[in-house]
Short mmCIF file of C-alpha atoms in Angstrom, two decimals:
data_model
loop_
_atom_site.label_atom_id
_atom_site.label_comp_id
_atom_site.label_asym_id
_atom_site.label_seq_id
_atom_site.Cartn_x
_atom_site.Cartn_y
_atom_site.Cartn_z
CA MET A 600 15.42 -43.67 42.11
CA PRO A 601 18.85 -42.90 43.60
CA LEU A 602 21.81 -44.38 41.78
CA ALA A 603 23.70 -47.22 43.45
CA PHE A 604 27.41 -46.50 43.06
CA CYS A 605 30.19 -49.07 43.34
CA LEU A 606 32.05 -46.94 45.95
CA LYS A 607 35.06 -49.21 46.11
CA LEU A 608 38.13 -47.53 47.62
CA PHE A 609 40.95 -46.22 45.43
CA PRO A 610 44.59 -45.46 46.00
CA SER A 611 45.52 -41.82 45.41
CA ARG A 612 48.58 -40.21 43.91
CA SER A 613 48.45 -36.72 45.40
CA LYS A 614 50.77 -35.67 48.20
CA TYR A 615 47.93 -33.82 49.89
CA SER A 616 45.09 -36.29 49.62
CA ASP A 617 43.77 -38.93 51.91
CA PRO A 618 44.10 -42.31 50.20
CA ASP A 619 41.08 -43.63 52.10
CA LEU A 620 38.79 -41.14 50.47
CA HIS A 621 38.80 -41.97 46.76
CA ARG A 622 35.89 -44.07 45.65
CA CYS A 623 34.54 -45.56 42.46
CA PHE A 624 31.48 -43.80 41.06
CA ARG A 625 30.60 -46.30 38.40
CA LEU A 626 27.29 -48.04 39.03
CA ALA A 627 27.30 -50.96 41.47
CA GLY A 628 28.07 -54.28 39.82
CA HIS A 629 29.96 -52.69 36.91
CA PRO A 630 32.41 -54.83 34.90
CA ASP A 631 36.08 -53.96 34.36
CA ARG A 632 38.02 -51.28 36.25
CA CYS A 633 36.78 -48.86 38.84
CA ASN A 634 36.62 -45.17 37.93
CA GLU A 635 36.18 -42.14 40.17
CA PHE A 636 34.80 -39.94 37.36
CA PRO A 637 33.14 -42.29 34.83
CA TYR A 638 30.77 -39.56 33.64
CA LEU A 639 33.81 -37.52 32.51
CA ASP A 640 35.25 -40.19 30.21
CA HIS A 641 33.60 -38.67 27.15
CA LEU A 642 34.88 -35.17 27.88
CA ARG A 643 38.34 -36.66 28.38
CA GLN A 644 38.19 -37.49 24.67
CA VAL A 645 36.52 -34.38 23.26
CA ALA A 646 37.36 -31.60 25.74
CA PRO A 647 40.08 -32.76 28.12
CA ARG A 648 40.66 -29.30 29.58
CA VAL A 649 37.00 -29.01 30.55
CA ARG A 650 37.19 -32.38 32.27
CA ALA A 651 40.35 -31.33 34.13
CA LYS A 652 38.73 -28.05 35.15
CA ILE A 653 35.63 -29.77 36.50
CA ILE A 654 37.71 -32.16 38.61
CA ARG A 655 39.99 -29.37 39.81
CA ASP A 656 37.23 -26.93 40.70
CA SER A 657 35.13 -29.53 42.48
CA THR A 658 37.90 -31.03 44.55
CA MET A 659 40.62 -28.44 45.11
CA THR A 660 40.89 -25.23 47.08
CA THR A 661 42.03 -22.35 44.96
CA GLY A 662 44.13 -20.28 47.34
CA ALA A 663 46.97 -18.19 46.04
CA SER A 664 48.15 -18.41 42.47
CA TRP A 665 51.68 -19.05 43.71
CA LYS A 666 53.02 -21.43 46.32
CA SER A 667 55.14 -20.27 49.20
CA GLU A 668 55.61 -20.79 52.91
CA ASP A 669 53.71 -17.60 53.43
CA ALA A 670 50.82 -18.19 51.05
CA GLY A 671 50.38 -21.82 51.98
CA PRO A 672 49.77 -24.68 49.60
CA ASN A 673 48.24 -23.25 46.46
CA ARG A 674 45.93 -26.16 45.74
CA ILE A 675 44.88 -28.73 48.23
CA ARG A 676 41.96 -31.14 48.32
CA ARG A 677 38.94 -29.50 49.89
CA TRP A 678 38.27 -32.37 52.30
CA THR A 679 41.82 -32.19 53.60
CA MET A 680 40.90 -28.72 54.86
CA LEU A 681 38.34 -30.35 57.17
CA LEU A 682 41.18 -31.82 59.26
CA SER A 683 42.41 -30.21 62.46
CA ASP A 684 45.60 -28.13 62.53
CA GLU A 685 47.29 -31.02 64.34
CA ALA A 686 46.27 -33.60 61.74
CA LEU A 687 47.36 -31.31 58.88
CA LEU A 688 50.80 -30.94 60.42
CA GLU A 689 51.17 -34.62 61.19
CA GLN A 690 49.76 -36.12 58.00
CA PHE A 691 50.64 -33.47 55.39
CA SER A 692 53.38 -31.33 56.96
CA ILE A 693 51.12 -28.29 56.55
CA ASP A 694 51.78 -25.93 59.43
CA MET A 695 48.65 -23.77 59.63
CA SER A 696 50.11 -21.79 62.54
CA SER A 697 52.83 -20.51 60.21
CA LEU A 698 50.31 -19.03 57.75
CA LYS A 699 48.77 -15.59 57.86
CA PRO A 700 45.27 -15.55 59.42
CA GLN A 701 43.75 -14.39 56.13
CA VAL A 702 45.32 -17.34 54.30
CA VAL A 703 44.05 -19.76 56.94
CA SER A 704 40.51 -18.42 56.75
CA LYS A 705 40.57 -18.53 52.95
CA LEU A 706 41.70 -22.17 53.01
CA ARG A 707 39.23 -23.16 55.72
CA GLU A 708 36.36 -21.48 53.84
CA LYS A 709 36.95 -23.85 50.93
CA ALA A 710 36.68 -26.99 53.05
CA ALA A 711 34.09 -29.50 51.85
CA SER A 712 33.47 -33.19 52.33
CA TYR A 713 34.60 -35.68 49.71
CA GLU A 714 30.94 -36.57 49.12
CA ASP A 715 30.01 -32.94 48.40
CA CYS A 716 32.99 -32.55 46.07
CA MET A 717 31.97 -35.65 44.11
CA ALA A 718 28.39 -34.40 43.87
CA VAL A 719 29.66 -31.00 42.68
CA ALA A 720 31.73 -32.66 39.95
CA LYS A 721 28.64 -34.45 38.67
CA LYS A 722 26.56 -31.27 38.81
CA LEU A 723 29.18 -29.26 36.91
CA THR A 724 29.35 -31.97 34.25
CA PHE A 725 25.56 -31.86 33.98
CA LEU A 726 25.71 -28.07 33.56
CA ALA A 727 28.52 -28.23 30.99
CA TYR A 728 26.52 -30.61 28.83
CA SER A 729 23.51 -28.27 29.08
CA MET A 730 25.33 -25.44 27.33
CA PRO A 731 24.08 -24.50 23.85
CA ASP A 732 27.15 -25.70 21.97
CA ALA A 733 28.17 -28.56 24.25
CA PRO A 734 29.36 -31.82 22.68
CA HIS A 735 26.64 -34.41 22.24
CA ILE A 736 26.36 -36.42 25.44
CA PRO A 737 26.67 -40.23 25.24
CA GLU A 738 23.46 -41.98 26.21
CA GLU A 739 24.98 -43.79 29.22
CA THR A 740 26.32 -40.54 30.67
CA ARG A 741 23.00 -38.80 30.03
CA GLN A 742 21.09 -41.44 31.96
CA TYR A 743 23.62 -41.34 34.80
CA LEU A 744 23.46 -37.54 35.19
CA GLU A 745 19.71 -37.28 34.65
CA ALA A 746 19.11 -39.83 37.42
CA LEU A 747 20.89 -37.36 39.70
CA TYR A 748 19.83 -33.93 38.50
CA GLY A 749 16.74 -34.32 36.34
CA ASP A 750 16.31 -33.89 32.61
CA LEU A 751 19.21 -32.38 30.73
CA ALA A 752 17.82 -29.34 28.93
CA PRO A 753 20.09 -28.27 26.11
CA GLU A 754 20.89 -24.53 26.09
CA SER A 755 19.76 -24.15 29.68
CA THR A 756 23.05 -23.35 31.40
CA ALA A 757 23.29 -19.65 32.12
CA CYS A 758 25.91 -17.73 34.05
CA LEU A 759 25.11 -18.26 37.73
CA VAL A 760 25.49 -14.54 38.37
CA CYS A 761 24.21 -12.58 35.34
CA LYS A 762 21.93 -15.31 33.95
CA GLU A 763 23.10 -14.87 30.37
CA ASN A 764 23.50 -18.10 28.44
CA LEU A 765 27.00 -19.53 28.63
CA SER A 766 28.71 -20.98 25.61
CA PHE A 767 30.73 -24.18 25.95
CA SER A 768 33.28 -22.60 23.63
CA LEU A 769 34.12 -20.09 26.40
CA PHE A 770 35.93 -22.90 28.22
CA GLU A 771 38.61 -22.61 25.56
CA TYR A 772 39.01 -18.85 25.78
CA ALA A 773 41.37 -17.20 28.18
CA ARG A 774 42.18 -13.55 28.61
CA ARG A 775 45.29 -12.45 30.45
CA GLY A 776 45.92 -16.13 31.06
CA LYS A 777 42.65 -16.57 32.96
CA ALA A 778 39.76 -18.79 31.83
CA GLU A 779 36.62 -16.91 30.79
CA ILE A 780 34.37 -19.38 32.64
CA GLU A 781 34.80 -20.02 36.33
CA THR A 782 33.03 -22.20 38.82
CA ALA A 783 30.88 -19.96 41.02
CA HIS A 784 28.82 -20.36 44.18
CA SER A 785 25.48 -18.78 45.10
CA ASN A 786 26.79 -18.77 48.63
CA PRO A 787 30.58 -18.69 48.36
CA ARG A 788 31.06 -20.55 51.61
CA LEU A 789 29.00 -23.60 50.59
CA HIS A 790 30.44 -26.13 48.16
CA SER A 791 27.47 -28.32 47.31
CA PRO A 792 25.65 -29.25 44.09
CA ASP A 793 22.66 -26.96 44.76
CA ASN A 794 25.00 -24.06 45.31
CA VAL A 795 27.44 -24.25 42.40
CA GLY A 796 27.34 -23.25 38.77
CA PHE A 797 29.43 -21.75 36.03
CA ALA A 798 29.84 -18.01 35.67
CA HIS A 799 31.68 -15.51 33.54
CA ARG A 800 34.99 -14.73 35.16
CA SER A 801 34.10 -11.04 35.43
CA CYS A 802 30.75 -11.89 37.04
CA ASN A 803 32.40 -14.19 39.56
CA ILE A 804 34.93 -11.49 40.42
CA ALA A 805 32.21 -8.86 40.76
CA GLN A 806 30.20 -11.06 43.13
CA GLY A 807 33.25 -11.48 45.34
CA PRO A 808 32.73 -13.02 48.77
CA ARG A 809 29.03 -12.02 48.87
CA SER A 810 26.12 -14.39 48.39
CA LEU A 811 24.20 -13.82 45.17
CA ASP A 812 21.25 -12.41 47.14
CA GLU A 813 23.54 -9.95 48.89
CA PHE A 814 25.11 -9.03 45.57
CA TYR A 815 21.75 -8.37 43.89
CA ASP A 816 20.60 -6.35 46.92
CA TRP A 817 23.74 -4.24 46.64
CA MET A 818 23.20 -3.73 42.89
CA GLN A 819 19.64 -2.57 43.45
CA GLU A 820 20.78 -0.09 46.10
CA VAL A 821 23.49 1.31 43.85
CA ILE A 822 21.18 1.61 40.84
CA SER A 823 18.56 3.36 42.98
CA ARG A 824 21.22 5.92 43.96
CA VAL A 825 22.89 6.49 40.61
CA ARG A 826 19.91 6.10 38.30
CA PRO A 827 16.79 6.85 40.32
CA ILE A 828 13.49 6.46 38.51
CA ASN A 829 11.89 9.89 38.21
CA MET B 272 41.85 32.31 38.67
CA PRO B 273 44.32 29.54 37.84
CA LEU B 274 47.15 29.03 40.30
CA ALA B 275 50.66 29.99 39.24
CA PHE B 276 52.98 27.19 40.31
CA CYS B 277 56.75 27.51 40.79
CA LEU B 278 57.39 24.51 38.46
CA LYS B 279 61.14 24.46 39.06
CA LEU B 280 62.75 21.15 38.09
CA PHE B 281 63.67 18.53 40.69
CA PRO B 282 66.13 15.66 40.81
CA SER B 283 64.51 12.29 41.34
CA ARG B 284 65.61 9.22 43.28
CA SER B 285 63.67 6.46 41.54
CA LYS B 286 65.36 4.03 39.20
CA TYR B 287 62.38 4.16 36.86
CA SER B 288 61.67 7.89 36.76
CA ASP B 289 62.67 10.60 34.43
CA PRO B 290 64.70 13.18 36.36
CA ASP B 291 63.56 15.92 34.00
CA LEU B 292 59.97 15.53 34.97
CA HIS B 293 59.73 16.42 38.67
CA ARG B 294 58.55 19.93 39.32
CA CYS B 295 57.77 22.16 42.28
CA PHE B 296 54.08 22.73 42.90
CA ARG B 297 54.38 25.43 45.51
CA LEU B 298 53.00 28.76 44.34
CA ALA B 299 55.26 30.90 42.16
CA GLY B 300 57.58 33.17 44.16
CA HIS B 301 57.47 30.95 47.29
CA PRO B 302 60.24 31.30 49.88
CA ASP B 303 62.43 28.39 51.08
CA ARG B 304 62.68 24.99 49.43
CA CYS B 305 60.77 23.64 46.49
CA ASN B 306 58.22 20.89 47.09
CA GLU B 307 56.48 18.61 44.61
CA PHE B 308 53.54 17.91 46.93
CA PRO B 309 53.18 20.94 49.22
CA TYR B 310 49.46 20.32 49.72
CA LEU B 311 50.32 16.94 51.30
CA ASP B 312 52.60 18.33 54.03
CA HIS B 313 49.80 18.35 56.57
CA LEU B 314 48.79 14.73 55.87
CA ARG B 315 52.45 13.79 56.20
CA GLN B 316 52.10 14.79 59.86
CA VAL B 317 48.65 13.45 60.67
CA ALA B 318 48.10 10.56 58.22
CA PRO B 319 51.38 9.67 56.53
CA ARG B 320 50.03 6.46 54.99
CA VAL B 321 47.23 8.39 53.29
CA ARG B 322 49.77 10.82 51.85
CA ALA B 323 51.92 7.95 50.61
CA LYS B 324 48.89 6.26 49.07
CA ILE B 325 47.82 9.42 47.23
CA ILE B 326 51.29 9.89 45.77
CA ARG B 327 51.61 6.22 44.85
CA ASP B 328 48.17 5.92 43.27
CA SER B 329 48.48 9.12 41.27
CA THR B 330 51.94 8.48 39.91
CA MET B 331 52.56 4.74 39.73
CA THR B 332 51.20 1.90 37.64
CA THR B 333 49.90 -0.92 39.76
CA GLY B 334 50.78 -3.99 37.71
CA ALA B 335 51.40 -7.30 39.40
CA SER B 336 51.74 -7.62 43.15
CA TRP B 337 55.07 -9.32 42.66
CA LYS B 338 58.05 -8.45 40.51
CA SER B 339 59.56 -10.86 38.02
CA GLU B 340 60.95 -10.99 34.54
CA ASP B 341 57.66 -12.40 33.47
CA ALA B 342 55.34 -9.98 35.24
CA GLY B 343 57.40 -6.90 34.47
CA PRO B 344 58.20 -4.12 36.88
CA ASN B 345 55.52 -4.11 39.56
CA ARG B 346 55.40 -0.37 39.99
CA ILE B 347 56.63 2.15 37.53
CA ARG B 348 55.86 5.81 37.03
CA ARG B 349 52.87 6.25 34.77
CA TRP B 350 54.57 8.77 32.49
CA THR B 351 57.45 6.39 31.92
CA MET B 352 54.91 4.12 30.25
CA LEU B 353 54.37 6.81 27.60
CA LEU B 354 57.86 6.10 26.23
CA SER B 355 58.45 3.86 23.23
CA ASP B 356 59.64 0.26 23.66
CA GLU B 357 63.06 1.40 22.42
CA ALA B 358 63.33 4.24 24.94
CA LEU B 359 62.20 1.97 27.78
CA LEU B 360 64.94 -0.52 26.96
CA GLU B 361 67.61 2.12 26.51
CA GLN B 362 66.81 4.37 29.46
CA PHE B 363 65.35 1.93 32.01
CA SER B 364 66.46 -1.54 30.86
CA ILE B 365 62.82 -2.54 30.61
CA ASP B 366 62.47 -5.01 27.76
CA MET B 367 58.80 -4.83 26.79
CA SER B 368 59.27 -7.48 24.11
CA SER B 369 60.13 -10.00 26.85
CA LEU B 370 56.82 -9.45 28.63
CA LYS B 371 53.56 -11.25 27.98
CA PRO B 372 51.16 -9.25 25.76
CA GLN B 373 48.63 -9.02 28.59
CA VAL B 374 51.26 -7.51 30.90
CA VAL B 375 52.27 -5.01 28.23
CA SER B 376 48.70 -3.91 27.63
CA LYS B 377 48.06 -3.61 31.36
CA LEU B 378 51.15 -1.42 31.77
CA ARG B 379 50.38 0.69 28.70
CA GLU B 380 46.79 1.23 29.86
CA LYS B 381 48.11 2.94 32.98
CA ALA B 382 50.22 5.43 31.08
CA ALA B 383 49.54 9.07 31.90
CA SER B 384 51.39 12.34 31.55
CA TYR B 385 53.25 13.81 34.52
CA GLU B 386 50.86 16.76 34.43
CA ASP B 387 47.80 14.51 34.69
CA CYS B 388 49.38 12.55 37.54
CA MET B 389 50.09 15.76 39.45
CA ALA B 390 46.53 16.97 38.89
CA VAL B 391 45.20 13.60 40.08
CA ALA B 392 47.26 13.84 43.28
CA LYS B 393 45.71 17.22 44.04
CA LYS B 394 42.22 15.95 43.26
CA LEU B 395 42.62 12.90 45.51
CA THR B 396 43.88 15.14 48.32
CA PHE B 397 40.84 17.38 47.82
CA LEU B 398 38.57 14.31 48.01
CA ALA B 399 40.32 12.89 51.08
CA TYR B 400 39.79 16.16 52.97
CA SER B 401 36.11 16.12 51.95
CA MET B 402 35.43 12.90 53.84
CA PRO B 403 33.21 13.13 56.92
CA ASP B 404 35.92 12.35 59.47
CA ALA B 405 38.90 13.84 57.63
CA PRO B 406 41.48 15.81 59.62
CA HIS B 407 40.87 19.55 59.69
CA ILE B 408 42.52 21.07 56.63
CA PRO B 409 45.04 23.91 57.16
CA GLU B 410 43.85 27.20 55.70
CA GLU B 411 46.70 27.51 53.19
CA THR B 412 46.05 24.01 51.81
CA ARG B 413 42.33 24.68 51.64
CA GLN B 414 42.83 27.81 49.54
CA TYR B 415 45.28 25.98 47.28
CA LEU B 416 42.94 23.05 46.61
CA GLU B 417 39.78 25.16 46.37
CA ALA B 418 41.42 27.34 43.72
CA LEU B 419 41.74 24.16 41.67
CA TYR B 420 38.60 22.18 42.39
CA GLY B 421 36.02 24.50 43.92
CA ASP B 422 34.68 24.69 47.46
CA LEU B 423 35.63 21.86 49.78
CA ALA B 424 32.35 20.43 51.02
CA PRO B 425 32.89 18.39 54.16
CA GLU B 426 31.24 14.96 54.10
CA SER B 427 30.85 15.10 50.34
CA THR B 428 33.24 12.34 49.26
CA ALA B 429 31.31 9.22 48.35
CA CYS B 430 32.55 5.98 46.85
CA LEU B 431 32.99 6.63 43.13
CA VAL B 432 31.15 3.39 42.34
CA CYS B 433 28.39 2.81 44.90
CA LYS B 434 27.99 6.47 45.99
CA GLU B 435 27.92 5.64 49.69
CA ASN B 436 29.82 8.09 51.88
CA LEU B 437 33.40 7.09 52.49
CA SER B 438 34.98 7.41 55.89
CA PHE B 439 38.54 8.71 56.18
CA SER B 440 39.09 6.06 58.85
CA LEU B 441 38.75 3.38 56.15
CA PHE B 442 42.21 4.39 54.93
CA GLU B 443 43.58 2.72 58.03
CA TYR B 444 41.63 -0.51 57.65
CA ALA B 445 42.93 -3.42 55.68
CA ARG B 446 41.41 -6.86 55.19
CA ARG B 447 43.52 -9.74 53.98
CA GLY B 448 46.35 -7.24 53.72
CA LYS B 449 44.48 -5.06 51.23
CA ALA B 450 43.39 -1.47 51.89
CA GLU B 451 39.65 -0.96 52.14
CA ILE B 452 39.78 2.23 50.05
CA GLU B 453 41.24 2.22 46.57
CA THR B 454 41.69 4.86 43.93
CA ALA B 455 39.13 4.24 41.19
CA HIS B 456 38.41 5.58 37.72
CA SER B 457 35.06 6.29 36.03
CA ASN B 458 36.78 5.25 32.85
CA PRO B 459 39.59 2.90 33.88
CA ARG B 460 41.73 3.86 30.93
CA LEU B 461 41.80 7.57 31.72
CA HIS B 462 43.95 8.89 34.55
CA SER B 463 42.81 12.48 34.94
CA PRO B 464 41.33 14.55 37.77
CA ASP B 465 37.80 14.49 36.36
CA ASN B 466 37.92 10.75 36.10
CA VAL B 467 39.35 9.61 39.45
CA GLY B 468 37.94 9.16 42.91
CA PHE B 469 38.10 6.87 45.90
CA ALA B 470 36.06 3.69 46.08
CA HIS B 471 35.56 0.74 48.35
CA ARG B 472 37.96 -2.00 47.39
CA SER B 473 35.09 -4.40 46.70
CA CYS B 474 33.34 -1.81 44.51
CA ASN B 475 36.51 -1.17 42.53
CA ILE B 476 37.00 -4.89 42.00
CA ALA B 477 33.39 -5.36 40.94
CA GLN B 478 33.65 -2.56 38.38
CA GLY B 479 36.71 -4.22 36.87
CA PRO B 480 37.90 -2.91 33.50
CA ARG B 481 34.47 -1.49 32.58
CA SER B 482 33.57 2.19 32.66
CA LEU B 483 31.10 3.14 35.37
CA ASP B 484 28.39 3.67 32.76
CA GLU B 485 29.00 0.22 31.31
CA PHE B 486 28.99 -1.23 34.83
CA TYR B 487 25.66 0.39 35.74
CA ASP B 488 24.16 -0.72 32.41
CA TRP B 489 25.24 -4.27 33.19
CA MET B 490 23.78 -4.10 36.69
CA GLN B 491 20.45 -2.90 35.35
CA GLU B 492 20.35 -5.73 32.83
CA VAL B 493 21.13 -8.33 35.47
CA ILE B 494 18.58 -6.97 37.93
CA SER B 495 15.93 -6.92 35.22
CA ARG B 496 16.63 -10.61 34.62
CA VAL B 497 16.89 -11.86 38.20
CA ARG B 498 14.37 -9.59 39.87
CA PRO B 499 11.93 -8.43 37.21
CA ILE B 500 9.26 -5.98 38.33
CA ASN B 501 5.87 -7.71 38.12
#
C-alpha cells in the first residue's frame, strides 16, 4: 500500500532553491510540525554527518569543488537545473551562457525532479540502515521505509559497483579529505531510487561516466586481453 | 651498446629547479649547442604540444590543478621532491610543514631522480613514435631511441591499462579541458622507464593509486561476483 504523505508546502532557506518545491514527508494527518525528512530524524541524533550527506547527495548537484564565475555554482539543487537558461538567469542570477560548455553539460546531467530527489533520499536512508554495523532503526522509521522499499535486510547493502559489503563506519572515514563512501548511480545520468546506491569512493571514480553495464563490459574486455584463459 | 651522452651542465630557468641538475643529452662529442631533449626536436616542429606534454609528465609532479598555500605548489620538478623539508624551505621557500599531510604524501610519492625523469622522457618519446599514426621519425632520432629501448615497432603502443592501441591523434583531443591521453604507471609510485606508458585518461583514472596487477586482480574479483560463469 503506498504511503500517504502530508505534502504540505514549506518555505526554503537556500538562495538557489525554489520555495514552492519543499514539501512535508510525514504521513498525512500527522500531529505537530511538518518535516521534509522525518525518516532522518534518528540519524540526526546518532550520525548527523550521514544524515547531512544523504540530503546533500540526493538533492544537490556536485559540480566543481570550488566556486567561481568560470566553474559555476558548486552546489545547486538538482531540480533547479531543470529550469531554462532564461529562468535560471532571472530567478537565480545564474548565467549559463557565461559557463564553459563542459560545466553546463555537467550541471544539466545532474538535473532531477524534486520528487525523484526525495525518493532518492528515502532509498539512501533505507540502504544506510541495511549496512552491517548500522545503528538500530527506530520502529516507526522502519515501517515508513519498508512500506516504500520492501523489507530491510540487515547486512545487505553492498557497494553498488564492486558488490562488497559496505560498512556504516566507512561514512566516518575520509582519506585525503574525501569520504570513503559516495553515492553512486548504475546509470550516472539517472537520479532515481532504482538507480542509486552507495559505493566505495575508488569504485565510483573507476566507474566514471559509464553505466555499470558498460563498465563491467569494459572490465571483461580488458581482463580477456591481459589475462586470457589458456 | 649504451649511448655516450654529452652530459654537460645547463643553467635552468625554473624557480623550483636545481640549476646543477640539467644536463645535455646529445651524444658525446656533438657539434654546436647542447640540448637537454635533442630527441624531441622533431616533435617540436610537428607536434609541439606532445613534446611539451612529454617533458612536463616526465619531469614535473602533478599535484593539485590549482596553486595555493594549502594545496602546495601545483607543479614542481620531481627531483626537487627528493630534498629534505629543511632544504625545500631554504632553497625553494616551500614550507612542507604548512601543507596538509595528504598533499605532502602526494608530492613525495611523485619524487624521482633527474636521471629517471630523463630516461622516462626518452621512453615516452619512443612510445609516442610507436603509435599507429605517429609522425615519421627522423633517422637520427630513431637510432638514438632504438639504442636505448630496442626496435621501434610502428603501431605497437597500446594503452598501458586496457591494452587497446592508442592513436597519436588522441594527443590533440581534450574533453572537458582534459587531454584524452595521460602518462600512466604500472606501479604509480615508481617513475622509471620500465614502469611508464601512455593510457586513456579514463583508464588512468580507473586504475587510481593501485598497481596494474592490483587493479586487474580487483577487476577479476568484481567480474566473478557480478557476472559469475554458470
